[in-house]
Amino acid sequence: MTAPAFAQEAPAAPAASTPAATTPTDPAAPAEAAPAATAMTPEQIVAFNTAVTDFTAGQSAQQSGDNATAVTKYEAAIPAIKTAVESDPSKTDNVNFLANALYANAAAYGAMGQLDKTIALYGESLPYWRKLVEAKPTDAASRNILAGILIQMGNQKLGAQDKAGSAPLYSEALTLARKSVAENATDNINKNILLSALIGASQSTSDTALQTEAVEMSKKMLADGSVDATNKPSAQALTGAPQAG
């Protein structure tokens, strides 16, 4: 049994759109029995617009390496964004905004070494990323982010010897990653996300087919140099390849 695969990190999120609170409902949102929208109050609209400013400031701070300030700005912004989503859950732009804000906050905490908070924020963001992927099935970037989050959450559980808890997370990530590879099999990001999911899944279940697939994909990606730095140690361990150092 190889060490738990703390492999592929969740991909970087694209810059989130920051829609105005008064924009009309996104026509691309799913039409299934969504809760009825409620009008935001003038105070809530003001708070939302302030959240846009705070989020933008948080991104700037994060890009400059000031993660402590980024966390402060994101946490100031998130409550008002949540209110906007609760007011109209069908407005996909606002769901996207909230998913990205939670994700960026998780990344800032991760950069400061506060991994428990990172994992908690990943968990909080999951329903919003799932909703985005469902609403926009051709959006590979959101799909890969969701897969990466699931893998990181699976890694955390696997590291705590909770194989039963990690298995469904890896399984969901595998489905997403396979779709991305099917769409673009030459993209190294897609391949490394799939490899990460396979490595995790192969350690959380007794499925010999998954274990074989993880080994074979590791061998192939080590041979062609497409394995990334975070996956490489686990891929080497799985295949018995010599490790540097």
PDB file of C-alpha atoms in Angstrom:
ATOM      1  CA  MET A   1       0.000   0.000   0.000  1.00  0.00           C
ATOM      2  CA  THR A   2       1.482   3.303  -1.030  1.00  0.00           C
ATOM      3  CA  ALA A   3       1.237   6.458   1.041  1.00  0.00           C
ATOM      4  CA  PRO A   4      -1.976   8.466   0.652  1.00  0.00           C
ATOM      5  CA  ALA A   5      -1.867  10.410  -2.568  1.00  0.00           C
ATOM      6  CA  PHE A   6      -1.920  14.067  -1.668  1.00  0.00           C
ATOM      7  CA  ALA A   7      -1.620  14.586  -5.343  1.00  0.00           C
ATOM      8  CA  GLN A   8      -3.297  16.997  -7.684  1.00  0.00           C
ATOM      9  CA  GLU A   9      -4.261  20.271  -6.105  1.00  0.00           C
ATOM     10  CA  ALA A  10      -7.561  21.740  -7.140  1.00  0.00           C
ATOM     11  CA  PRO A  11      -6.945  23.836 -10.251  1.00  0.00           C
ATOM     12  CA  ALA A  12      -6.781  27.582  -9.932  1.00  0.00           C
ATOM     13  CA  ALA A  13     -10.161  29.160 -10.297  1.00  0.00           C
ATOM     14  CA  PRO A  14     -10.672  31.657 -13.087  1.00  0.00           C
ATOM     15  CA  ALA A  15     -11.417  35.187 -12.028  1.00  0.00           C
ATOM     16  CA  ALA A  16     -14.987  35.182 -10.846  1.00  0.00           C
ATOM     17  CA  SER A  17     -17.511  37.374 -12.518  1.00  0.00           C
ATOM     18  CA  THR A  18     -19.001  39.896 -10.134  1.00  0.00           C
ATOM     19  CA  PRO A  19     -22.548  40.465 -11.346  1.00  0.00           C
ATOM     20  CA  ALA A  20     -24.697  43.292 -10.125  1.00  0.00           C
ATOM     21  CA  ALA A  21     -27.346  42.145  -7.697  1.00  0.00           C
ATOM     22  CA  THR A  22     -30.098  43.553  -9.855  1.00  0.00           C
ATOM     23  CA  THR A  23     -29.218  41.647 -13.049  1.00  0.00           C
ATOM     24  CA  PRO A  24     -32.033  39.455 -14.438  1.00  0.00           C
ATOM     25  CA  THR A  25     -32.118  35.724 -13.848  1.00  0.00           C
ATOM     26  CA  ASP A  26     -29.635  33.841 -16.012  1.00  0.00           C
ATOM     27  CA  PRO A  27     -31.683  32.180 -18.767  1.00  0.00           C
ATOM     28  CA  ALA A  28     -29.199  29.296 -18.865  1.00  0.00           C
ATOM     29  CA  ALA A  29     -30.012  28.272 -15.296  1.00  0.00           C
ATOM     30  CA  PRO A  30     -31.802  24.936 -14.843  1.00  0.00           C
ATOM     31  CA  ALA A  31     -35.581  25.252 -14.955  1.00  0.00           C
ATOM     32  CA  GLU A  32     -36.181  22.484 -12.418  1.00  0.00           C
ATOM     33  CA  ALA A  33     -38.285  23.310  -9.379  1.00  0.00           C
ATOM     34  CA  ALA A  34     -36.069  26.046  -7.996  1.00  0.00           C
ATOM     35  CA  PRO A  35     -37.296  27.992  -4.985  1.00  0.00           C
ATOM     36  CA  ALA A  36     -39.156  31.143  -5.894  1.00  0.00           C
ATOM     37  CA  ALA A  37     -36.934  34.188  -6.144  1.00  0.00           C
ATOM     38  CA  THR A  38     -37.386  36.953  -3.614  1.00  0.00           C
ATOM     39  CA  ALA A  39     -36.490  40.564  -4.246  1.00  0.00           C
ATOM     40  CA  MET A  40     -33.399  41.804  -2.480  1.00  0.00           C
ATOM     41  CA  THR A  41     -33.870  44.802  -0.226  1.00  0.00           C
ATOM     42  CA  PRO A  42     -32.027  48.057  -0.988  1.00  0.00           C
ATOM     43  CA  GLU A  43     -29.762  47.320   1.986  1.00  0.00           C
ATOM     44  CA  GLN A  44     -28.937  43.872   0.633  1.00  0.00           C
ATOM     45  CA  ILE A  45     -28.120  45.334  -2.780  1.00  0.00           C
ATOM     46  CA  VAL A  46     -25.778  47.855  -1.170  1.00  0.00           C
ATOM     47  CA  ALA A  47     -24.135  45.028   0.801  1.00  0.00           C
ATOM     48  CA  PHE A  48     -23.762  42.968  -2.368  1.00  0.00           C
ATOM     49  CA  ASN A  49     -22.088  45.813  -4.219  1.00  0.00           C
ATOM     50  CA  THR A  50     -19.738  46.270  -1.260  1.00  0.00           C
ATOM     51  CA  ALA A  51     -19.012  42.539  -1.461  1.00  0.00           C
ATOM     52  CA  VAL A  52     -17.962  42.982  -5.088  1.00  0.00           C
ATOM     53  CA  THR A  53     -15.444  45.602  -3.971  1.00  0.00           C
ATOM     54  CA  ASP A  54     -14.208  43.436  -1.095  1.00  0.00           C
ATOM     55  CA  PHE A  55     -13.841  40.381  -3.325  1.00  0.00           C
ATOM     56  CA  THR A  56     -11.840  42.354  -5.881  1.00  0.00           C
ATOM     57  CA  ALA A  57      -9.582  43.683  -3.130  1.00  0.00           C
ATOM     58  CA  GLY A  58      -9.164  40.134  -1.819  1.00  0.00           C
ATOM     59  CA  GLN A  59      -8.053  38.915  -5.227  1.00  0.00           C
ATOM     60  CA  SER A  60      -5.515  41.720  -5.508  1.00  0.00           C
ATOM     61  CA  ALA A  61      -4.128  40.947  -2.043  1.00  0.00           C
ATOM     62  CA  GLN A  62      -3.965  37.223  -2.798  1.00  0.00           C
ATOM     63  CA  GLN A  63      -2.149  37.808  -6.082  1.00  0.00           C
ATOM     64  CA  SER A  64       0.434  39.898  -4.228  1.00  0.00           C
ATOM     65  CA  GLY A  65       0.958  37.163  -1.632  1.00  0.00           C
ATOM     66  CA  ASP A  66      -0.918  38.895   1.195  1.00  0.00           C
ATOM     67  CA  ASN A  67      -3.189  35.993   2.085  1.00  0.00           C
ATOM     68  CA  ALA A  68      -4.139  37.340   5.503  1.00  0.00           C
ATOM     69  CA  THR A  69      -5.674  40.430   3.939  1.00  0.00           C
ATOM     70  CA  ALA A  70      -7.268  38.287   1.244  1.00  0.00           C
ATOM     71  CA  VAL A  71      -9.019  36.162   3.882  1.00  0.00           C
ATOM     72  CA  THR A  72     -10.302  39.267   5.646  1.00  0.00           C
ATOM     73  CA  LYS A  73     -11.726  40.667   2.409  1.00  0.00           C
ATOM     74  CA  TYR A  74     -13.261  37.373   1.273  1.00  0.00           C
ATOM     75  CA  GLU A  75     -14.913  36.765   4.613  1.00  0.00           C
ATOM     76  CA  ALA A  76     -16.349  40.264   4.535  1.00  0.00           C
ATOM     77  CA  ALA A  77     -17.764  39.591   1.062  1.00  0.00           C
ATOM     78  CA  ILE A  78     -19.164  36.072   1.407  1.00  0.00           C
ATOM     79  CA  PRO A  79     -22.252  36.741   3.604  1.00  0.00           C
ATOM     80  CA  ALA A  80     -23.755  39.231   1.148  1.00  0.00           C
ATOM     81  CA  ILE A  81     -23.038  36.929  -1.797  1.00  0.00           C
ATOM     82  CA  LYS A  82     -24.778  34.094   0.052  1.00  0.00           C
ATOM     83  CA  THR A  83     -27.789  36.357   0.575  1.00  0.00           C
ATOM     84  CA  ALA A  84     -27.944  37.070  -3.160  1.00  0.00           C
ATOM     85  CA  VAL A  85     -27.838  33.333  -3.942  1.00  0.00           C
ATOM     86  CA  GLU A  86     -30.510  32.594  -1.349  1.00  0.00           C
ATOM     87  CA  SER A  87     -32.695  35.325  -2.840  1.00  0.00           C
ATOM     88  CA  ASP A  88     -32.559  33.735  -6.294  1.00  0.00           C
ATOM     89  CA  PRO A  89     -30.850  30.303  -6.416  1.00  0.00           C
ATOM     90  CA  SER A  90     -31.477  30.094 -10.172  1.00  0.00           C
ATOM     91  CA  LYS A  91     -29.205  33.045 -10.948  1.00  0.00           C
ATOM     92  CA  THR A  92     -26.126  31.172 -12.128  1.00  0.00           C
ATOM     93  CA  ASP A  93     -23.851  34.221 -12.167  1.00  0.00           C
ATOM     94  CA  ASN A  94     -24.287  34.680  -8.433  1.00  0.00           C
ATOM     95  CA  VAL A  95     -23.820  30.959  -7.746  1.00  0.00           C
ATOM     96  CA  ASN A  96     -20.575  31.169  -9.723  1.00  0.00           C
ATOM     97  CA  PHE A  97     -19.542  34.232  -7.723  1.00  0.00           C
ATOM     98  CA  LEU A  98     -20.136  32.467  -4.403  1.00  0.00           C
ATOM     99  CA  ALA A  99     -18.382  29.274  -5.510  1.00  0.00           C
ATOM    100  CA  ASN A 100     -15.336  31.268  -6.550  1.00  0.00           C
ATOM    101  CA  ALA A 101     -15.303  33.375  -3.373  1.00  0.00           C
ATOM    102  CA  LEU A 102     -15.369  30.282  -1.163  1.00  0.00           C
ATOM    103  CA  TYR A 103     -12.732  28.620  -3.341  1.00  0.00           C
ATOM    104  CA  ALA A 104     -10.432  31.650  -3.270  1.00  0.00           C
ATOM    105  CA  ASN A 105     -10.819  31.893   0.507  1.00  0.00           C
ATOM    106  CA  ALA A 106      -9.915  28.213   0.805  1.00  0.00           C
ATOM    107  CA  ALA A 107      -6.793  28.788  -1.280  1.00  0.00           C
ATOM    108  CA  ALA A 108      -5.748  31.752   0.862  1.00  0.00           C
ATOM    109  CA  TYR A 109      -6.103  29.693   4.041  1.00  0.00           C
ATOM    110  CA  GLY A 110      -4.183  26.861   2.378  1.00  0.00           C
ATOM    111  CA  ALA A 111      -1.329  29.210   1.527  1.00  0.00           C
ATOM    112  CA  MET A 112      -1.146  30.104   5.221  1.00  0.00           C
ATOM    113  CA  GLY A 113      -1.043  26.441   6.217  1.00  0.00           C
ATOM    114  CA  GLN A 114      -4.519  26.391   7.760  1.00  0.00           C
ATOM    115  CA  LEU A 115      -5.616  23.239   5.964  1.00  0.00           C
ATOM    116  CA  ASP A 116      -8.572  22.450   8.238  1.00  0.00           C
ATOM    117  CA  LYS A 117     -10.174  25.722   7.166  1.00  0.00           C
ATOM    118  CA  THR A 118      -9.313  24.989   3.546  1.00  0.00           C
ATOM    119  CA  ILE A 119     -11.078  21.625   3.658  1.00  0.00           C
ATOM    120  CA  ALA A 120     -14.093  23.118   5.448  1.00  0.00           C
ATOM    121  CA  LEU A 121     -14.442  25.805   2.785  1.00  0.00           C
ATOM    122  CA  TYR A 122     -14.082  23.217   0.035  1.00  0.00           C
ATOM    123  CA  GLY A 123     -16.953  21.317   1.606  1.00  0.00           C
ATOM    124  CA  GLU A 124     -19.049  24.462   1.843  1.00  0.00           C
ATOM    125  CA  SER A 125     -18.390  25.263  -1.818  1.00  0.00           C
ATOM    126  CA  LEU A 126     -19.257  21.771  -3.128  1.00  0.00           C
ATOM    127  CA  PRO A 127     -22.999  22.265  -3.725  1.00  0.00           C
ATOM    128  CA  TYR A 128     -22.350  25.465  -5.652  1.00  0.00           C
ATOM    129  CA  TRP A 129     -19.680  23.900  -7.888  1.00  0.00           C
ATOM    130  CA  ARG A 130     -21.945  20.910  -8.477  1.00  0.00           C
ATOM    131  CA  LYS A 131     -24.758  23.231  -9.482  1.00  0.00           C
ATOM    132  CA  LEU A 132     -22.470  25.099 -11.895  1.00  0.00           C
ATOM    133  CA  VAL A 133     -21.232  21.893 -13.501  1.00  0.00           C
ATOM    134  CA  GLU A 134     -24.788  20.651 -13.866  1.00  0.00           C
ATOM    135  CA  ALA A 135     -25.935  23.950 -15.378  1.00  0.00           C
ATOM    136  CA  LYS A 136     -22.919  24.236 -17.710  1.00  0.00           C
ATOM    137  CA  PRO A 137     -21.848  20.696 -18.630  1.00  0.00           C
ATOM    138  CA  THR A 138     -19.420  21.923 -21.299  1.00  0.00           C
ATOM    139  CA  ASP A 139     -17.538  24.183 -18.852  1.00  0.00           C
ATOM    140  CA  ALA A 140     -14.359  22.137 -18.437  1.00  0.00           C
ATOM    141  CA  ALA A 141     -12.748  24.669 -16.075  1.00  0.00           C
ATOM    142  CA  SER A 142     -15.532  24.396 -13.492  1.00  0.00           C
ATOM    143  CA  ARG A 143     -15.626  20.615 -13.921  1.00  0.00           C
ATOM    144  CA  ASN A 144     -11.898  20.355 -13.239  1.00  0.00           C
ATOM    145  CA  ILE A 145     -12.142  22.615 -10.198  1.00  0.00           C
ATOM    146  CA  LEU A 146     -14.912  20.447  -8.774  1.00  0.00           C
ATOM    147  CA  ALA A 147     -12.882  17.297  -9.438  1.00  0.00           C
ATOM    148  CA  GLY A 148      -9.833  18.831  -7.779  1.00  0.00           C
ATOM    149  CA  ILE A 149     -11.831  19.836  -4.698  1.00  0.00           C
ATOM    150  CA  LEU A 150     -13.276  16.342  -4.391  1.00  0.00           C
ATOM    151  CA  ILE A 151      -9.796  14.830  -4.655  1.00  0.00           C
ATOM    152  CA  GLN A 152      -8.407  17.106  -1.952  1.00  0.00           C
ATOM    153  CA  MET A 153     -11.313  16.258   0.343  1.00  0.00           C
ATOM    154  CA  GLY A 154     -10.768  12.580  -0.428  1.00  0.00           C
ATOM    155  CA  ASN A 155      -7.066  12.923   0.340  1.00  0.00           C
ATOM    156  CA  GLN A 156      -7.857  14.478   3.708  1.00  0.00           C
ATOM    157  CA  LYS A 157     -10.132  11.585   4.648  1.00  0.00           C
ATOM    158  CA  LEU A 158      -7.737   8.972   3.297  1.00  0.00           C
ATOM    159  CA  GLY A 159      -4.911  10.539   5.284  1.00  0.00           C
ATOM    160  CA  ALA A 160      -7.063  10.060   8.383  1.00  0.00           C
ATOM    161  CA  GLN A 161      -7.597   6.375   7.412  1.00  0.00           C
ATOM    162  CA  ASP A 162     -11.248   7.035   6.521  1.00  0.00           C
ATOM    163  CA  LYS A 163     -11.341   4.945   3.374  1.00  0.00           C
ATOM    164  CA  ALA A 164     -15.125   4.629   3.426  1.00  0.00           C
ATOM    165  CA  GLY A 165     -15.483   8.407   3.546  1.00  0.00           C
ATOM    166  CA  SER A 166     -12.917   9.050   0.823  1.00  0.00           C
ATOM    167  CA  ALA A 167     -14.189   6.482  -1.702  1.00  0.00           C
ATOM    168  CA  PRO A 168     -17.346   8.337  -2.878  1.00  0.00           C
ATOM    169  CA  LEU A 169     -15.400  11.583  -3.216  1.00  0.00           C
ATOM    170  CA  TYR A 170     -12.820   9.925  -5.455  1.00  0.00           C
ATOM    171  CA  SER A 171     -15.579   8.152  -7.394  1.00  0.00           C
ATOM    172  CA  GLU A 172     -17.325  11.432  -8.165  1.00  0.00           C
ATOM    173  CA  ALA A 173     -14.002  13.020  -9.135  1.00  0.00           C
ATOM    174  CA  LEU A 174     -13.217  10.082 -11.430  1.00  0.00           C
ATOM    175  CA  THR A 175     -16.433  10.563 -13.387  1.00  0.00           C
ATOM    176  CA  LEU A 176     -15.669  14.253 -13.883  1.00  0.00           C
ATOM    177  CA  ALA A 177     -12.014  13.670 -14.751  1.00  0.00           C
ATOM    178  CA  ARG A 178     -12.818  10.941 -17.267  1.00  0.00           C
ATOM    179  CA  LYS A 179     -15.165  13.336 -19.043  1.00  0.00           C
ATOM    180  CA  SER A 180     -12.464  16.006 -19.267  1.00  0.00           C
ATOM    181  CA  VAL A 181      -9.932  13.504 -20.635  1.00  0.00           C
ATOM    182  CA  ALA A 182     -12.496  12.197 -23.118  1.00  0.00           C
ATOM    183  CA  GLU A 183     -12.942  15.755 -24.390  1.00  0.00           C
ATOM    184  CA  ASN A 184      -9.221  16.543 -24.511  1.00  0.00           C
ATOM    185  CA  ALA A 185      -6.917  13.591 -23.949  1.00  0.00           C
ATOM    186  CA  THR A 186      -3.714  15.532 -24.647  1.00  0.00           C
ATOM    187  CA  ASP A 187      -4.245  18.177 -21.967  1.00  0.00           C
ATOM    188  CA  ASN A 188      -1.801  17.554 -19.115  1.00  0.00           C
ATOM    189  CA  ILE A 189      -4.049  19.172 -16.511  1.00  0.00           C
ATOM    190  CA  ASN A 190      -6.881  16.837 -17.448  1.00  0.00           C
ATOM    191  CA  LYS A 191      -4.570  13.818 -17.339  1.00  0.00           C
ATOM    192  CA  ASN A 192      -3.091  14.724 -13.966  1.00  0.00           C
ATOM    193  CA  ILE A 193      -6.504  15.250 -12.398  1.00  0.00           C
ATOM    194  CA  LEU A 194      -7.548  11.820 -13.648  1.00  0.00           C
ATOM    195  CA  LEU A 195      -4.326  10.286 -12.374  1.00  0.00           C
ATOM    196  CA  SER A 196      -4.870  11.866  -8.941  1.00  0.00           C
ATOM    197  CA  ALA A 197      -8.407  10.506  -8.774  1.00  0.00           C
ATOM    198  CA  LEU A 198      -7.203   7.062  -9.822  1.00  0.00           C
ATOM    199  CA  ILE A 199      -4.397   7.031  -7.254  1.00  0.00           C
ATOM    200  CA  GLY A 200      -6.801   7.990  -4.500  1.00  0.00           C
ATOM    201  CA  ALA A 201      -9.528   5.605  -5.624  1.00  0.00           C
ATOM    202  CA  SER A 202      -7.057   2.743  -5.917  1.00  0.00           C
ATOM    203  CA  GLN A 203      -6.127   3.216  -2.246  1.00  0.00           C
ATOM    204  CA  SER A 204      -9.645   3.703  -0.895  1.00  0.00           C
ATOM    205  CA  THR A 205     -11.215   0.593  -2.425  1.00  0.00           C
ATOM    206  CA  SER A 206     -10.254  -2.990  -3.221  1.00  0.00           C
ATOM    207  CA  ASP A 207     -11.159  -2.552  -6.896  1.00  0.00           C
ATOM    208  CA  THR A 208      -8.288  -4.273  -8.685  1.00  0.00           C
ATOM    209  CA  ALA A 209      -9.289  -2.756 -12.034  1.00  0.00           C
ATOM    210  CA  LEU A 210      -8.818   0.745 -10.620  1.00  0.00           C
ATOM    211  CA  GLN A 211      -5.517  -0.261  -9.036  1.00  0.00           C
ATOM    212  CA  THR A 212      -4.280  -1.637 -12.361  1.00  0.00           C
ATOM    213  CA  GLU A 213      -5.441   1.455 -14.214  1.00  0.00           C
ATOM    214  CA  ALA A 214      -3.658   3.720 -11.718  1.00  0.00           C
ATOM    215  CA  VAL A 215      -0.402   1.801 -12.164  1.00  0.00           C
ATOM    216  CA  GLU A 216      -0.623   1.749 -15.956  1.00  0.00           C
ATOM    217  CA  MET A 217      -1.444   5.459 -16.216  1.00  0.00           C
ATOM    218  CA  SER A 218       1.386   6.254 -13.793  1.00  0.00           C
ATOM    219  CA  LYS A 219       3.845   4.287 -15.929  1.00  0.00           C
ATOM    220  CA  LYS A 220       2.704   6.020 -19.096  1.00  0.00           C
ATOM    221  CA  MET A 221       2.842   9.536 -17.663  1.00  0.00           C
ATOM    222  CA  LEU A 222       6.215   8.962 -16.009  1.00  0.00           C
ATOM    223  CA  ALA A 223       7.552   7.703 -19.318  1.00  0.00           C
ATOM    224  CA  ASP A 224       6.324  10.642 -21.388  1.00  0.00           C
ATOM    225  CA  GLY A 225       7.060  13.271 -18.736  1.00  0.00           C
ATOM    226  CA  SER A 226       3.490  14.496 -18.464  1.00  0.00           C
ATOM    227  CA  VAL A 227       3.105  13.691 -14.746  1.00  0.00           C
ATOM    228  CA  ASP A 228       3.176  16.846 -12.625  1.00  0.00           C
ATOM    229  CA  ALA A 229       5.353  17.477  -9.572  1.00  0.00           C
ATOM    230  CA  THR A 230       2.639  16.731  -7.022  1.00  0.00           C
ATOM    231  CA  ASN A 231       1.602  13.448  -8.642  1.00  0.00           C
ATOM    232  CA  LYS A 232       5.116  12.255  -9.404  1.00  0.00           C
ATOM    233  CA  PRO A 233       6.056  10.792  -5.978  1.00  0.00           C
ATOM    234  CA  SER A 234       2.832   8.792  -5.768  1.00  0.00           C
ATOM    235  CA  ALA A 235       3.170   7.622  -9.370  1.00  0.00           C
ATOM    236  CA  GLN A 236       6.737   6.490  -8.665  1.00  0.00           C
ATOM    237  CA  ALA A 237       5.658   4.683  -5.511  1.00  0.00           C
ATOM    238  CA  LEU A 238       2.860   2.886  -7.345  1.00  0.00           C
ATOM    239  CA  THR A 239       5.133   1.696 -10.138  1.00  0.00           C
ATOM    240  CA  GLY A 240       8.260   1.050  -8.108  1.00  0.00           C
ATOM    241  CA  ALA A 241      10.131   3.635 -10.166  1.00  0.00           C
ATOM    242  CA  PRO A 242      13.262   5.115  -8.537  1.00  0.00           C
ATOM    243  CA  GLN A 243      12.660   8.439  -6.777  1.00  0.00           C
ATOM    244  CA  ALA A 244      15.081  11.334  -6.909  1.00  0.00           C
ATOM    245  CA  GLY A 245      16.919  12.232  -3.746  1.00  0.00           C
TER     246      GLY A 245
END
